N, CA, C, O and CB atoms as a CASP TS submission, in Angstrom:
PFRMAT TS
TARGET T0000
AUTHOR 0000-0000-0000
METHOD Language model
MODEL 1
PARENT N/A
ATOM      1  N   MET     1      -1.305   0.683 -25.632  1.00  0.00           N
ATOM      2  CA  MET     1      -0.604   0.546 -26.246  1.00  0.00           C
ATOM      3  C   MET     1       0.141   1.514 -26.095  1.00  0.00           C
ATOM      4  O   MET     1       1.128   1.160 -25.450  1.00  0.00           O
ATOM      5  CB  MET     1      -0.944   0.272 -27.133  1.00  0.00           C
ATOM      6  N   PHE     2       0.188   3.137 -26.507  1.00  0.00           N
ATOM      7  CA  PHE     2       0.541   3.823 -25.869  1.00  0.00           C
ATOM      8  C   PHE     2       1.020   4.316 -25.199  1.00  0.00           C
ATOM      9  O   PHE     2       1.986   5.046 -25.420  1.00  0.00           O
ATOM     10  CB  PHE     2       0.398   3.905 -25.779  1.00  0.00           C
ATOM     11  N   GLY     3       0.318   4.009 -23.718  1.00  0.00           N
ATOM     12  CA  GLY     3       0.395   3.636 -22.093  1.00  0.00           C
ATOM     13  C   GLY     3       1.506   2.873 -22.052  1.00  0.00           C
ATOM     14  O   GLY     3       2.312   3.205 -21.184  1.00  0.00           O
ATOM     15  N   LEU     4       1.775   2.004 -22.689  1.00  0.00           N
ATOM     16  CA  LEU     4       2.836   0.912 -22.422  1.00  0.00           C
ATOM     17  C   LEU     4       3.997   1.262 -22.035  1.00  0.00           C
ATOM     18  O   LEU     4       4.496   0.508 -21.199  1.00  0.00           O
ATOM     19  CB  LEU     4       3.112   0.161 -23.434  1.00  0.00           C
ATOM     20  N   PHE     5       4.639   2.195 -22.369  1.00  0.00           N
ATOM     21  CA  PHE     5       6.341   3.394 -21.392  1.00  0.00           C
ATOM     22  C   PHE     5       5.671   4.050 -20.516  1.00  0.00           C
ATOM     23  O   PHE     5       6.524   4.783 -20.016  1.00  0.00           O
ATOM     24  CB  PHE     5       7.431   4.970 -22.428  1.00  0.00           C
ATOM     25  N   LYS     6       4.451   4.311 -19.882  1.00  0.00           N
ATOM     26  CA  LYS     6       4.760   5.101 -19.350  1.00  0.00           C
ATOM     27  C   LYS     6       4.706   5.010 -17.875  1.00  0.00           C
ATOM     28  O   LYS     6       4.200   4.145 -17.160  1.00  0.00           O
ATOM     29  CB  LYS     6       4.259   5.881 -19.854  1.00  0.00           C
ATOM     30  N   LYS     7       5.331   6.080 -17.586  1.00  0.00           N
ATOM     31  CA  LYS     7       5.992   6.352 -15.775  1.00  0.00           C
ATOM     32  C   LYS     7       5.016   5.904 -14.638  1.00  0.00           C
ATOM     33  O   LYS     7       5.234   6.493 -13.580  1.00  0.00           O
ATOM     34  CB  LYS     7       6.242   8.218 -15.344  1.00  0.00           C
ATOM     35  N   LYS     8       4.464   5.417 -14.622  1.00  0.00           N
ATOM     36  CA  LYS     8       3.655   5.461 -12.600  1.00  0.00           C
ATOM     37  C   LYS     8       4.282   7.049 -11.256  1.00  0.00           C
ATOM     38  O   LYS     8       5.257   7.416 -10.599  1.00  0.00           O
ATOM     39  CB  LYS     8       4.693   3.254 -11.413  1.00  0.00           C
ATOM     40  N   SER     9       2.418   7.548 -11.693  1.00  0.00           N
ATOM     41  CA  SER     9       3.036   8.244 -10.559  1.00  0.00           C
ATOM     42  C   SER     9       3.111   7.640  -9.287  1.00  0.00           C
ATOM     43  O   SER     9       2.518   6.694  -8.769  1.00  0.00           O
ATOM     44  CB  SER     9       2.430   9.374 -10.353  1.00  0.00           C
ATOM     45  N   GLU    10       4.504   8.879  -8.691  1.00  0.00           N
ATOM     46  CA  GLU    10       4.433   8.265  -7.130  1.00  0.00           C
ATOM     47  C   GLU    10       3.472   7.737  -6.532  1.00  0.00           C
ATOM     48  O   GLU    10       3.728   6.551  -6.326  1.00  0.00           O
ATOM     49  CB  GLU    10       4.647   9.052  -6.245  1.00  0.00           C
ATOM     50  N   ILE    11       2.101   8.149  -5.999  1.00  0.00           N
ATOM     51  CA  ILE    11       0.800   8.355  -5.800  1.00  0.00           C
ATOM     52  C   ILE    11      -0.048   6.804  -6.415  1.00  0.00           C
ATOM     53  O   ILE    11      -0.850   6.094  -5.809  1.00  0.00           O
ATOM     54  CB  ILE    11       0.413   9.874  -6.632  1.00  0.00           C
ATOM     55  N   GLU    12       0.430   6.677  -7.639  1.00  0.00           N
ATOM     56  CA  GLU    12      -0.386   4.958  -7.699  1.00  0.00           C
ATOM     57  C   GLU    12       0.521   3.212  -7.578  1.00  0.00           C
ATOM     58  O   GLU    12       0.276   2.006  -7.582  1.00  0.00           O
ATOM     59  CB  GLU    12      -1.156   4.899  -9.539  1.00  0.00           C
ATOM     60  N   ILE    13       2.067   4.543  -7.443  1.00  0.00           N
ATOM     61  CA  ILE    13       3.609   3.315  -6.569  1.00  0.00           C
ATOM     62  C   ILE    13       3.083   3.108  -5.513  1.00  0.00           C
ATOM     63  O   ILE    13       3.085   1.956  -5.081  1.00  0.00           O
ATOM     64  CB  ILE    13       5.420   3.945  -6.081  1.00  0.00           C
ATOM     65  N   LEU    14       2.295   4.460  -4.563  1.00  0.00           N
ATOM     66  CA  LEU    14       1.727   3.390  -3.360  1.00  0.00           C
ATOM     67  C   LEU    14       0.747   3.153  -2.901  1.00  0.00           C
ATOM     68  O   LEU    14       0.288   2.364  -2.076  1.00  0.00           O
ATOM     69  CB  LEU    14       2.054   3.444  -2.392  1.00  0.00           C
ATOM     70  N   GLN    15       0.339   4.138  -3.684  1.00  0.00           N
ATOM     71  CA  GLN    15      -1.738   2.323  -3.635  1.00  0.00           C
ATOM     72  C   GLN    15      -2.043   1.727  -3.854  1.00  0.00           C
ATOM     73  O   GLN    15      -3.176   1.296  -3.644  1.00  0.00           O
ATOM     74  CB  GLN    15      -3.001   1.887  -3.888  1.00  0.00           C
ATOM     75  N   LYS    16      -0.340   0.899  -5.018  1.00  0.00           N
ATOM     76  CA  LYS    16      -0.059  -0.347  -5.228  1.00  0.00           C
ATOM     77  C   LYS    16       0.158  -0.554  -3.931  1.00  0.00           C
ATOM     78  O   LYS    16      -0.879  -0.618  -3.271  1.00  0.00           O
ATOM     79  CB  LYS    16       0.950  -0.705  -6.173  1.00  0.00           C
ATOM     80  N   LYS    17       1.278  -0.696  -3.267  1.00  0.00           N
ATOM     81  CA  LYS    17       2.021  -1.531  -2.697  1.00  0.00           C
ATOM     82  C   LYS    17       1.857  -1.370  -1.064  1.00  0.00           C
ATOM     83  O   LYS    17       2.499  -2.095  -0.305  1.00  0.00           O
ATOM     84  CB  LYS    17       3.379  -1.332  -3.246  1.00  0.00           C
ATOM     85  N   TYR    18       0.113   0.552  -0.622  1.00  0.00           N
ATOM     86  CA  TYR    18      -1.224  -0.736   0.289  1.00  0.00           C
ATOM     87  C   TYR    18      -1.699  -1.071  -0.220  1.00  0.00           C
ATOM     88  O   TYR    18      -2.248  -1.624   0.734  1.00  0.00           O
ATOM     89  CB  TYR    18      -2.287  -0.639   1.176  1.00  0.00           C
ATOM     90  N   ALA    19      -2.398  -1.531  -1.283  1.00  0.00           N
ATOM     91  CA  ALA    19      -3.277  -3.130  -1.698  1.00  0.00           C
ATOM     92  C   ALA    19      -2.741  -4.303  -1.630  1.00  0.00           C
ATOM     93  O   ALA    19      -3.378  -5.266  -1.205  1.00  0.00           O
ATOM     94  CB  ALA    19      -3.721  -3.309  -3.070  1.00  0.00           C
ATOM     95  N   LYS    20      -0.866  -4.429  -2.246  1.00  0.00           N
ATOM     96  CA  LYS    20      -0.743  -5.255  -1.733  1.00  0.00           C
ATOM     97  C   LYS    20      -0.581  -6.297   0.007  1.00  0.00           C
ATOM     98  O   LYS    20      -0.511  -7.498   0.265  1.00  0.00           O
ATOM     99  CB  LYS    20      -0.236  -5.085  -2.385  1.00  0.00           C
ATOM    100  N   LEU    21      -0.584  -4.860   0.944  1.00  0.00           N
ATOM    101  CA  LEU    21       0.008  -5.065   2.615  1.00  0.00           C
ATOM    102  C   LEU    21      -1.388  -5.115   3.176  1.00  0.00           C
ATOM    103  O   LEU    21      -1.772  -5.721   4.176  1.00  0.00           O
ATOM    104  CB  LEU    21       1.116  -3.603   3.445  1.00  0.00           C
ATOM    105  N   MET    22      -2.238  -4.185   2.142  1.00  0.00           N
ATOM    106  CA  MET    22      -3.993  -4.572   3.319  1.00  0.00           C
ATOM    107  C   MET    22      -4.236  -6.235   2.739  1.00  0.00           C
ATOM    108  O   MET    22      -4.668  -7.078   3.525  1.00  0.00           O
ATOM    109  CB  MET    22      -6.130  -3.132   2.654  1.00  0.00           C
ATOM    110  N   GLU    23      -4.073  -6.415   2.017  1.00  0.00           N
ATOM    111  CA  GLU    23      -3.919  -8.045   1.201  1.00  0.00           C
ATOM    112  C   GLU    23      -2.982  -9.277   2.260  1.00  0.00           C
ATOM    113  O   GLU    23      -3.514 -10.135   2.963  1.00  0.00           O
ATOM    114  CB  GLU    23      -2.747  -7.764  -0.614  1.00  0.00           C
ATOM    115  N   LYS    24      -1.594  -9.054   2.113  1.00  0.00           N
ATOM    116  CA  LYS    24      -1.432  -9.465   3.060  1.00  0.00           C
ATOM    117  C   LYS    24      -1.355  -9.528   4.107  1.00  0.00           C
ATOM    118  O   LYS    24      -0.636 -10.374   4.639  1.00  0.00           O
ATOM    119  CB  LYS    24      -1.166  -9.608   3.019  1.00  0.00           C
ATOM    120  N   TRP    25      -2.139  -8.568   4.856  1.00  0.00           N
ATOM    121  CA  TRP    25      -2.371  -7.839   6.821  1.00  0.00           C
ATOM    122  C   TRP    25      -3.864  -8.887   7.317  1.00  0.00           C
ATOM    123  O   TRP    25      -4.143  -9.406   8.397  1.00  0.00           O
ATOM    124  CB  TRP    25      -3.107  -5.216   6.893  1.00  0.00           C
ATOM    125  N   HIS    26      -4.714  -8.877   5.746  1.00  0.00           N
ATOM    126  CA  HIS    26      -5.735  -9.776   5.981  1.00  0.00           C
ATOM    127  C   HIS    26      -5.691 -11.101   6.244  1.00  0.00           C
ATOM    128  O   HIS    26      -6.576 -11.772   6.774  1.00  0.00           O
ATOM    129  CB  HIS    26      -6.383  -9.732   5.160  1.00  0.00           C
ATOM    130  N   LYS    27      -4.390 -11.537   5.769  1.00  0.00           N
ATOM    131  CA  LYS    27      -4.090 -12.800   5.335  1.00  0.00           C
ATOM    132  C   LYS    27      -3.887 -13.403   6.454  1.00  0.00           C
ATOM    133  O   LYS    27      -4.302 -14.506   6.811  1.00  0.00           O
ATOM    134  CB  LYS    27      -3.054 -12.945   4.438  1.00  0.00           C
ATOM    135  N   LEU    28      -2.887 -12.259   7.301  1.00  0.00           N
ATOM    136  CA  LEU    28      -2.366 -13.376   8.252  1.00  0.00           C
ATOM    137  C   LEU    28      -2.137 -12.315   9.839  1.00  0.00           C
ATOM    138  O   LEU    28      -1.274 -11.988  10.653  1.00  0.00           O
ATOM    139  CB  LEU    28      -0.573 -14.230   7.463  1.00  0.00           C
ATOM    140  N   SER    29      -3.806 -12.093   9.463  1.00  0.00           N
ATOM    141  CA  SER    29      -4.549 -11.729  10.566  1.00  0.00           C
ATOM    142  C   SER    29      -5.273 -13.041  11.549  1.00  0.00           C
ATOM    143  O   SER    29      -5.505 -12.936  12.754  1.00  0.00           O
ATOM    144  CB  SER    29      -5.632 -10.774   9.940  1.00  0.00           C
ATOM    145  N   SER    30      -5.534 -14.189  10.758  1.00  0.00           N
ATOM    146  CA  SER    30      -5.685 -14.876  11.423  1.00  0.00           C
ATOM    147  C   SER    30      -5.783 -15.731  11.720  1.00  0.00           C
ATOM    148  O   SER    30      -6.608 -16.560  12.107  1.00  0.00           O
ATOM    149  CB  SER    30      -5.931 -14.792  11.605  1.00  0.00           C
ATOM    150  N   ILE    31      -3.966 -15.426  11.371  1.00  0.00           N
ATOM    151  CA  ILE    31      -2.640 -16.570  11.861  1.00  0.00           C
ATOM    152  C   ILE    31      -1.745 -16.422  12.798  1.00  0.00           C
ATOM    153  O   ILE    31      -1.699 -17.136  13.799  1.00  0.00           O
ATOM    154  CB  ILE    31      -1.704 -16.832  10.922  1.00  0.00           C
ATOM    155  N   ASN    32      -0.824 -15.319  12.506  1.00  0.00           N
ATOM    156  CA  ASN    32      -0.194 -14.901  12.949  1.00  0.00           C
ATOM    157  C   ASN    32      -1.134 -12.655  13.525  1.00  0.00           C
ATOM    158  O   ASN    32      -1.679 -11.655  13.059  1.00  0.00           O
ATOM    159  CB  ASN    32       1.111 -15.424  11.835  1.00  0.00           C
ATOM    160  N   ARG    33      -0.626 -13.289  14.750  1.00  0.00           N
ATOM    161  CA  ARG    33      -1.138 -11.752  15.143  1.00  0.00           C
ATOM    162  C   ARG    33      -0.404 -10.394  15.148  1.00  0.00           C
ATOM    163  O   ARG    33      -0.504  -9.209  14.832  1.00  0.00           O
ATOM    164  CB  ARG    33      -1.518 -11.783  16.427  1.00  0.00           C
ATOM    165  N   THR    34       0.168 -11.058  15.547  1.00  0.00           N
ATOM    166  CA  THR    34       1.261 -10.165  15.966  1.00  0.00           C
ATOM    167  C   THR    34       2.205  -9.149  14.634  1.00  0.00           C
ATOM    168  O   THR    34       2.636  -7.997  14.675  1.00  0.00           O
ATOM    169  CB  THR    34       2.313 -11.286  16.768  1.00  0.00           C
ATOM    170  N   GLU    35       2.247 -10.256  13.492  1.00  0.00           N
ATOM    171  CA  GLU    35       3.449  -9.938  12.624  1.00  0.00           C
ATOM    172  C   GLU    35       1.986  -9.363  11.477  1.00  0.00           C
ATOM    173  O   GLU    35       2.312  -8.880  10.393  1.00  0.00           O
ATOM    174  CB  GLU    35       4.845 -11.612  12.076  1.00  0.00           C
ATOM    175  N   SER    36       0.871  -9.438  11.731  1.00  0.00           N
ATOM    176  CA  SER    36      -0.231  -8.774  10.684  1.00  0.00           C
ATOM    177  C   SER    36      -0.690  -7.350  11.863  1.00  0.00           C
ATOM    178  O   SER    36      -1.664  -6.655  11.575  1.00  0.00           O
ATOM    179  CB  SER    36      -1.934 -10.205  10.188  1.00  0.00           C
ATOM    180  N   ASP    37      -0.149  -7.162  12.712  1.00  0.00           N
ATOM    181  CA  ASP    37      -0.310  -5.810  13.206  1.00  0.00           C
ATOM    182  C   ASP    37       0.776  -4.790  12.150  1.00  0.00           C
ATOM    183  O   ASP    37       0.429  -4.241  11.104  1.00  0.00           O
ATOM    184  CB  ASP    37       0.136  -5.808  15.009  1.00  0.00           C
ATOM    185  N   LYS    38       2.270  -4.744  12.844  1.00  0.00           N
ATOM    186  CA  LYS    38       3.438  -5.125  12.349  1.00  0.00           C
ATOM    187  C   LYS    38       3.062  -4.293  10.494  1.00  0.00           C
ATOM    188  O   LYS    38       3.575  -3.263  10.058  1.00  0.00           O
ATOM    189  CB  LYS    38       3.652  -7.163  12.587  1.00  0.00           C
ATOM    190  N   ILE    39       2.055  -5.183   9.797  1.00  0.00           N
ATOM    191  CA  ILE    39       1.958  -5.275   8.707  1.00  0.00           C
ATOM    192  C   ILE    39       0.284  -4.442   8.095  1.00  0.00           C
ATOM    193  O   ILE    39      -0.295  -4.453   7.009  1.00  0.00           O
ATOM    194  CB  ILE    39       2.248  -6.806   8.555  1.00  0.00           C
ATOM    195  N   TYR    40       0.050  -3.941   9.139  1.00  0.00           N
ATOM    196  CA  TYR    40      -1.599  -2.628   9.010  1.00  0.00           C
ATOM    197  C   TYR    40      -0.998  -1.366   9.496  1.00  0.00           C
ATOM    198  O   TYR    40      -1.472  -0.301   9.101  1.00  0.00           O
ATOM    199  CB  TYR    40      -3.327  -2.987  10.347  1.00  0.00           C
ATOM    200  N   ALA    41       0.393  -1.392  10.637  1.00  0.00           N
ATOM    201  CA  ALA    41       1.122  -0.353  10.253  1.00  0.00           C
ATOM    202  C   ALA    41       2.081  -0.043   9.548  1.00  0.00           C
ATOM    203  O   ALA    41       2.711   0.964   9.873  1.00  0.00           O
ATOM    204  CB  ALA    41       1.375  -0.016  10.866  1.00  0.00           C
ATOM    205  N   GLU    42       2.502  -0.823   8.338  1.00  0.00           N
ATOM    206  CA  GLU    42       2.789   0.157   7.653  1.00  0.00           C
ATOM    207  C   GLU    42       2.369   0.575   6.679  1.00  0.00           C
ATOM    208  O   GLU    42       2.813   1.519   6.026  1.00  0.00           O
ATOM    209  CB  GLU    42       3.568   0.159   7.482  1.00  0.00           C
ATOM    210  N   ALA    43       1.086  -0.348   6.374  1.00  0.00           N
ATOM    211  CA  ALA    43      -0.023   0.173   5.282  1.00  0.00           C
ATOM    212  C   ALA    43      -0.087   1.069   5.794  1.00  0.00           C
ATOM    213  O   ALA    43       0.388   2.059   5.238  1.00  0.00           O
ATOM    214  CB  ALA    43      -1.345  -0.386   4.944  1.00  0.00           C
ATOM    215  N   GLU    44      -0.827   1.240   7.388  1.00  0.00           N
ATOM    216  CA  GLU    44      -1.188   2.969   7.596  1.00  0.00           C
ATOM    217  C   GLU    44      -0.085   4.506   7.705  1.00  0.00           C
ATOM    218  O   GLU    44      -0.582   5.617   7.888  1.00  0.00           O
ATOM    219  CB  GLU    44      -1.914   2.963   9.092  1.00  0.00           C
ATOM    220  N   ASP    45       1.269   4.312   7.570  1.00  0.00           N
ATOM    221  CA  ASP    45       2.074   4.680   7.077  1.00  0.00           C
ATOM    222  C   ASP    45       1.893   5.021   5.330  1.00  0.00           C
ATOM    223  O   ASP    45       1.859   6.036   4.634  1.00  0.00           O
ATOM    224  CB  ASP    45       2.906   3.832   7.542  1.00  0.00           C
ATOM    225  N   VAL    46       1.825   3.919   5.165  1.00  0.00           N
ATOM    226  CA  VAL    46       1.653   4.321   3.842  1.00  0.00           C
ATOM    227  C   VAL    46       0.576   5.186   2.665  1.00  0.00           C
ATOM    228  O   VAL    46       0.513   5.782   1.589  1.00  0.00           O
ATOM    229  CB  VAL    46       1.747   3.369   3.562  1.00  0.00           C
ATOM    230  N   LEU    47      -0.118   4.723   3.794  1.00  0.00           N
ATOM    231  CA  LEU    47      -1.491   5.822   3.285  1.00  0.00           C
ATOM    232  C   LEU    47      -1.620   7.408   4.134  1.00  0.00           C
ATOM    233  O   LEU    47      -2.535   8.231   4.111  1.00  0.00           O
ATOM    234  CB  LEU    47      -3.215   4.870   3.722  1.00  0.00           C
ATOM    235  N   ILE    48      -0.718   7.414   4.632  1.00  0.00           N
ATOM    236  CA  ILE    48      -0.663   8.526   5.337  1.00  0.00           C
ATOM    237  C   ILE    48       0.490   9.237   4.258  1.00  0.00           C
ATOM    238  O   ILE    48       0.667  10.417   3.954  1.00  0.00           O
ATOM    239  CB  ILE    48      -0.264   8.266   7.045  1.00  0.00           C
ATOM    240  N   GLN    49       1.033   8.253   3.919  1.00  0.00           N
ATOM    241  CA  GLN    49       2.275   8.917   1.909  1.00  0.00           C
ATOM    242  C   GLN    49       1.414   9.826   1.507  1.00  0.00           C
ATOM    243  O   GLN    49       1.265  11.039   1.363  1.00  0.00           O
ATOM    244  CB  GLN    49       2.538   7.502  -0.007  1.00  0.00           C
ATOM    245  N   ILE    50       0.559   8.132   1.289  1.00  0.00           N
ATOM    246  CA  ILE    50      -0.750   9.305  -0.223  1.00  0.00           C
ATOM    247  C   ILE    50      -1.646  10.218   0.036  1.00  0.00           C
ATOM    248  O   ILE    50      -2.242  10.981  -0.724  1.00  0.00           O
ATOM    249  CB  ILE    50      -1.991   8.491  -1.137  1.00  0.00           C
ATOM    250  N   GLU    51      -1.710  10.036   1.537  1.00  0.00           N
ATOM    251  CA  GLU    51      -2.637  11.653   1.560  1.00  0.00           C
ATOM    252  C   GLU    51      -1.888  12.809   1.180  1.00  0.00           C
ATOM    253  O   GLU    51      -2.107  13.748   0.414  1.00  0.00           O
ATOM    254  CB  GLU    51      -3.196  12.141   3.109  1.00  0.00           C
ATOM    255  N   ALA    52      -0.863  12.454   1.992  1.00  0.00           N
ATOM    256  CA  ALA    52      -0.190  14.276   2.018  1.00  0.00           C
ATOM    257  C   ALA    52       0.687  14.468   0.391  1.00  0.00           C
ATOM    258  O   ALA    52       1.210  15.448  -0.138  1.00  0.00           O
ATOM    259  CB  ALA    52       1.450  14.556   3.769  1.00  0.00           C
ATOM    260  N   LEU    53       0.533  13.040  -0.035  1.00  0.00           N
ATOM    261  CA  LEU    53       0.716  13.361  -1.574  1.00  0.00           C
ATOM    262  C   LEU    53      -0.549  14.649  -2.275  1.00  0.00           C
ATOM    263  O   LEU    53      -0.369  15.773  -2.742  1.00  0.00           O
ATOM    264  CB  LEU    53       0.479  11.638  -2.442  1.00  0.00           C
ATOM    265  N   GLN    54      -2.064  13.655  -2.018  1.00  0.00           N
ATOM    266  CA  GLN    54      -2.199  14.172  -2.884  1.00  0.00           C
ATOM    267  C   GLN    54      -2.845  15.804  -1.815  1.00  0.00           C
ATOM    268  O   GLN    54      -2.976  16.910  -2.338  1.00  0.00           O
ATOM    269  CB  GLN    54      -3.072  13.174  -4.019  1.00  0.00           C
ATOM    270  N   LYS    55      -2.952  15.697  -1.276  1.00  0.00           N
ATOM    271  CA  LYS    55      -2.874  17.588  -1.246  1.00  0.00           C
ATOM    272  C   LYS    55      -1.952  18.619  -1.459  1.00  0.00           C
ATOM    273  O   LYS    55      -1.882  19.829  -1.244  1.00  0.00           O
ATOM    274  CB  LYS    55      -3.076  18.078  -0.143  1.00  0.00           C
ATOM    275  N   LYS    56      -1.434  17.949  -1.834  1.00  0.00           N
ATOM    276  CA  LYS    56      -0.047  18.523  -2.742  1.00  0.00           C
ATOM    277  C   LYS    56      -0.788  19.620  -3.653  1.00  0.00           C
ATOM    278  O   LYS    56      -0.145  20.281  -4.468  1.00  0.00           O
ATOM    279  CB  LYS    56       0.865  17.127  -3.900  1.00  0.00           C
TER
END
């Protein structure tokens, strides 16, 4: 109840974005390989950002 208005950290936001991108990548991997590769590259960029924030 009290965590209802708690602001999410930048890492939590990026992790959620990464999960969504990986889900989208998985769906596209059997339909459109070119588009799935683009989504995967974007997800990897987000993962690099997450790792950089965790090192701080």
